[in-house]
């Protein structure tokens, strides 16, 4: 089967992008690149270095200097990959409530997005990669050979996110998760783009295995066409 060199997966928060991306990359023997990590790493650094989150020039400078490294897991603690900046392991730090609360603000600035676009492209150009994000198939890698856009209802997405957070030991109510997701959707909406040539997956009620199976079947059909 002729495999596409670059597969993109876009969609809103908690639509199942990272689960599908990781599984698909594993099945195909590709690199899995979750681009949200770069926005999270930048937000973490800004908070740590006390760069104000409305100081756009300061954020852009930080983004340009940032040497974020994403590699296969270096610790067996349930992580999908290890993220580090300046030699510091920030894999879990970028999932903290503080980063979670502020990342949508940082990622909404067009100048910040420009600064991080090249870093994403240079990893994508290496090929044999599954890239996950919001605007990957439309803006970052518009020439990718296979694009997926994931859709799920707000209730299903909130249920998934709530399950993830309580699974990590966080005491948080469903309503709070639902409201947070709603708030983030509004902030992310402008940059969550559905490519016109994407294969759409409605993931409500489907297991990760179902979805990977569906996508692999489509890839096979396209290779034979
Ligand atoms: O997918 P995530 O929750 O890790 O993304 C974190 C933030 O980064 C979220 O606000 C959306 C934003 N993001 C983006 O704007 N473009 C991307 N390609 C990836 C993430």
Coordinates of C-alpha atoms and ligand atoms in Angstrom, one line a residue:
X1 CA 0.0 0.0 0.0
X2 CA 1.3 3.4 -1.0
X3 CA 1.3 5.4 2.3
X4 CA 0.9 9.2 2.4
X5 CA 4.1 10.9 3.7
X6 CA 2.2 13.5 5.8
X7 CA -1.1 12.9 7.5
X8 CA -2.8 15.8 9.3
X9 CA -5.5 15.5 12.0
X10 CA -7.4 18.7 13.0
X11 CA -10.4 19.3 15.2
X12 CA -11.6 21.0 18.4
X13 CA -10.4 20.2 21.9
X14 CA -11.1 16.7 23.2
X15 CA -12.4 15.5 19.8
X16 CA -10.0 12.5 20.0
X17 CA -7.2 13.9 17.9
X18 CA -4.3 12.9 20.0
X19 CA -5.6 9.4 20.7
X20 CA -6.2 8.8 17.0
X21 CA -2.8 10.5 16.0
X22 CA -0.8 8.3 18.4
X23 CA -2.5 5.1 17.4
X24 CA -2.3 5.8 13.7
X25 CA 1.4 6.7 13.9
X26 CA 2.1 3.5 15.8
X27 CA 0.2 1.4 13.2
X28 CA 2.0 3.0 10.3
X29 CA 5.4 3.3 12.0
X30 CA 5.3 7.1 11.6
X31 CA 6.4 9.9 13.9
X32 CA 3.6 11.4 16.0
X33 CA 3.7 15.1 16.3
X34 CA 1.2 16.9 18.5
X35 CA 1.6 20.5 17.6
X36 CA -0.4 21.8 20.5
X37 CA 2.7 21.0 22.6
X38 CA 4.6 24.0 21.1
X39 CA 1.8 26.4 22.1
X40 CA 1.7 24.8 25.6
X41 CA 5.5 24.9 26.0
X42 CA 5.5 28.6 25.0
X43 CA 2.7 29.3 27.5
X44 CA 4.6 27.4 30.2
X45 CA 7.9 29.4 29.5
X46 CA 6.0 32.7 29.5
X47 CA 4.5 32.0 32.9
X48 CA 7.9 30.8 34.2
X49 CA 9.9 33.7 32.9
X50 CA 7.1 36.2 33.8
X51 CA 6.5 37.4 30.3
X52 CA 3.1 39.1 30.5
X53 CA 0.5 37.2 28.4
X54 CA -0.5 40.4 26.6
X55 CA 3.1 41.3 25.7
X56 CA 2.9 40.0 22.1
X57 CA 6.5 41.1 21.2
X58 CA 7.8 39.4 24.3
X59 CA 5.9 36.2 23.5
X60 CA 7.1 36.2 19.9
X61 CA 10.8 36.7 21.0
X62 CA 10.3 33.8 23.4
X63 CA 8.8 31.6 20.6
X64 CA 11.7 32.4 18.3
X65 CA 14.3 31.5 20.9
X66 CA 12.4 28.4 22.2
X67 CA 14.2 25.1 21.5
X68 CA 11.4 22.7 22.2
X69 CA 12.3 19.0 21.8
X70 CA 9.7 16.3 21.4
X71 CA 11.0 12.7 21.5
X72 CA 9.8 9.2 22.3
X73 CA 9.0 8.7 26.0
X74 CA 12.1 8.8 28.2
X75 CA 10.1 7.8 31.4
X76 CA 7.6 5.0 31.7
X77 CA 4.8 7.0 33.4
X78 CA 2.0 6.9 30.9
X79 CA 3.3 9.7 28.7
X80 CA 2.9 9.5 24.9
X81 CA 6.2 11.4 24.4
X82 CA 8.7 13.5 26.3
X83 CA 8.7 17.3 25.8
X84 CA 11.7 19.3 26.9
X85 CA 12.9 22.9 26.6
X86 CA 16.5 23.9 27.5
X87 CA 17.1 20.4 28.8
X88 CA 14.2 20.7 31.3
X89 CA 11.5 17.9 31.1
X90 CA 8.2 19.7 30.9
X91 CA 6.0 16.8 29.7
X92 CA 3.6 17.1 32.6
X93 CA 4.1 20.7 33.4
X94 CA 2.5 21.7 30.1
X95 CA -0.7 19.9 31.2
X96 CA -1.0 21.9 34.4
X97 CA -4.3 23.8 35.1
X98 CA -2.3 27.1 34.8
X99 CA -1.1 26.3 31.3
X100 CA -4.5 24.9 30.4
X101 CA -6.2 28.2 31.5
X102 CA -3.8 30.4 29.5
X103 CA -2.8 28.6 26.4
X104 CA -5.8 29.6 24.3
X105 CA -4.9 33.3 24.9
X106 CA -1.3 32.8 23.8
X107 CA -2.2 30.7 20.7
X108 CA -4.8 33.3 19.5
X109 CA -2.1 35.9 18.6
X110 CA -1.4 35.8 14.8
X111 CA 2.2 36.9 15.4
X112 CA 2.8 34.0 17.8
X113 CA 1.2 31.5 15.3
X114 CA 3.6 32.9 12.6
X115 CA 6.6 32.4 14.9
X116 CA 5.7 28.7 15.6
X117 CA 4.6 27.9 12.0
X118 CA 8.1 27.3 10.7
X119 CA 9.1 25.0 13.6
X120 CA 6.0 22.9 12.8
X121 CA 6.8 22.8 9.1
X122 CA 10.4 21.8 9.5
X123 CA 9.3 18.8 11.5
X124 CA 6.5 18.0 9.1
X125 CA 8.8 18.2 6.0
X126 CA 10.8 15.2 7.4
X127 CA 7.8 13.1 6.2
X128 CA 6.4 9.8 7.6
X129 CA 4.6 11.9 10.2
X130 CA 1.1 12.2 11.7
X131 CA 0.7 15.9 12.7
X132 CA -2.1 16.8 15.0
X133 CA -3.5 20.3 15.7
X134 CA -6.1 22.9 14.6
X135 CA -4.9 24.4 11.4
X136 CA -2.4 21.8 10.2
X137 CA -4.2 20.6 7.1
X138 CA -5.2 24.2 6.1
X139 CA -2.4 26.5 7.1
X140 CA 0.7 24.7 8.3
X141 CA 0.8 21.8 5.8
X142 CA -1.8 22.6 3.1
X143 CA -0.1 20.2 0.7
X144 CA -0.3 17.2 3.0
X145 CA -1.5 14.1 1.2
X146 CA -4.1 12.9 3.7
X147 CA -6.1 15.1 5.9
X148 CA -8.5 14.1 8.7
X149 CA -11.0 16.4 10.5
X150 CA -12.5 15.0 13.7
X151 CA -15.9 16.1 15.0
X152 CA -17.6 15.1 18.3
X153 CA -20.5 16.6 20.2
X154 CA -19.8 19.0 23.1
X155 CA -21.2 16.5 25.6
X156 CA -19.0 13.7 24.3
X157 CA -15.9 15.9 24.3
X158 CA -16.6 17.1 27.9
X159 CA -17.2 13.5 29.0
X160 CA -13.8 12.4 27.5
X161 CA -11.9 15.3 29.0
X162 CA -13.6 14.8 32.4
X163 CA -12.6 11.1 32.3
X164 CA -9.0 12.0 31.4
X165 CA -8.7 14.6 34.3
X166 CA -10.3 12.4 37.0
X167 CA -8.2 9.5 35.7
X168 CA -5.1 11.7 36.5
X169 CA -6.5 12.2 40.0
X170 CA -7.9 15.7 39.6
X171 CA -11.1 16.4 41.6
X172 CA -13.2 18.3 39.1
X173 CA -16.9 18.3 38.3
X174 CA -18.4 17.6 34.9
X175 CA -20.1 21.0 34.7
X176 CA -16.7 22.8 35.2
X177 CA -15.1 20.7 32.5
X178 CA -18.0 21.4 30.1
X179 CA -17.9 25.2 30.8
X180 CA -14.0 25.3 30.4
X181 CA -14.3 23.5 27.1
X182 CA -17.0 25.9 25.9
X183 CA -14.7 28.9 26.8
X184 CA -11.7 27.3 25.0
X185 CA -13.8 26.5 21.9
X186 CA -14.8 30.2 21.7
X187 CA -11.1 31.3 21.9
X188 CA -9.8 28.6 19.6
X189 CA -12.7 28.9 17.0
X190 CA -10.9 31.3 14.6
X191 CA -7.9 28.9 14.3
X192 CA -9.7 25.6 14.3
X193 CA -10.0 25.1 10.5
X194 CA -11.6 22.3 8.5
X195 CA -9.7 21.8 5.3
X196 CA -12.0 21.5 2.3
X197 CA -10.4 18.3 1.2
X198 CA -10.4 16.6 4.7
X199 CA -11.8 13.2 5.4
X200 CA -14.4 13.9 8.2
X201 CA -14.8 11.5 11.1
X202 CA -17.8 11.9 13.5
X203 CA -16.3 10.2 16.6
X204 CA -19.4 10.1 18.9
X205 CA -19.9 6.6 20.1
X206 CA -16.8 5.2 18.3
X207 CA -13.9 3.7 20.2
X208 CA -10.3 4.7 19.2
X209 CA -9.9 1.3 17.7
X210 CA -13.0 1.8 15.5
X211 CA -11.7 5.1 14.3
X212 CA -8.2 3.9 13.5
X213 CA -9.8 0.9 11.7
X214 CA -12.0 3.3 9.6
X215 CA -9.0 5.6 8.7
X216 CA -6.7 2.7 7.8
X217 CA -9.5 1.2 5.5
X218 CA -9.9 4.6 3.8
X219 CA -6.1 4.8 3.3
X220 CA -6.1 1.4 1.8
X221 CA -9.0 2.2 -0.6
X222 CA -7.2 5.4 -1.7
X223 CA -4.0 3.5 -2.3
X224 CA -5.8 1.1 -4.6
X225 CA -7.9 3.7 -6.4
Ligands
LIG1 O1 -4.6 20.5 21.4 P1 -4.2 21.2 22.7 O2 -5.3 21.3 23.7 O3 -2.9 20.6 23.3 O4 -3.8 22.7 22.2 C1 -3.4 23.6 23.1 C2 -3.7 25.0 22.5 O5 -3.0 25.3 21.4 C3 -5.2 25.2 22.2 O6 -5.6 26.5 22.7 C4 -5.3 25.2 20.7 C5 -3.9 25.7 20.3 N1 -3.4 25.1 19.1 C6 -3.5 25.8 17.9 O7 -4.0 26.9 18.0 N2 -3.0 25.3 16.8 C7 -2.5 24.1 16.7 N3 -2.0 23.6 15.6 C8 -2.4 23.3 17.9 C9 -2.9 23.8 19.1

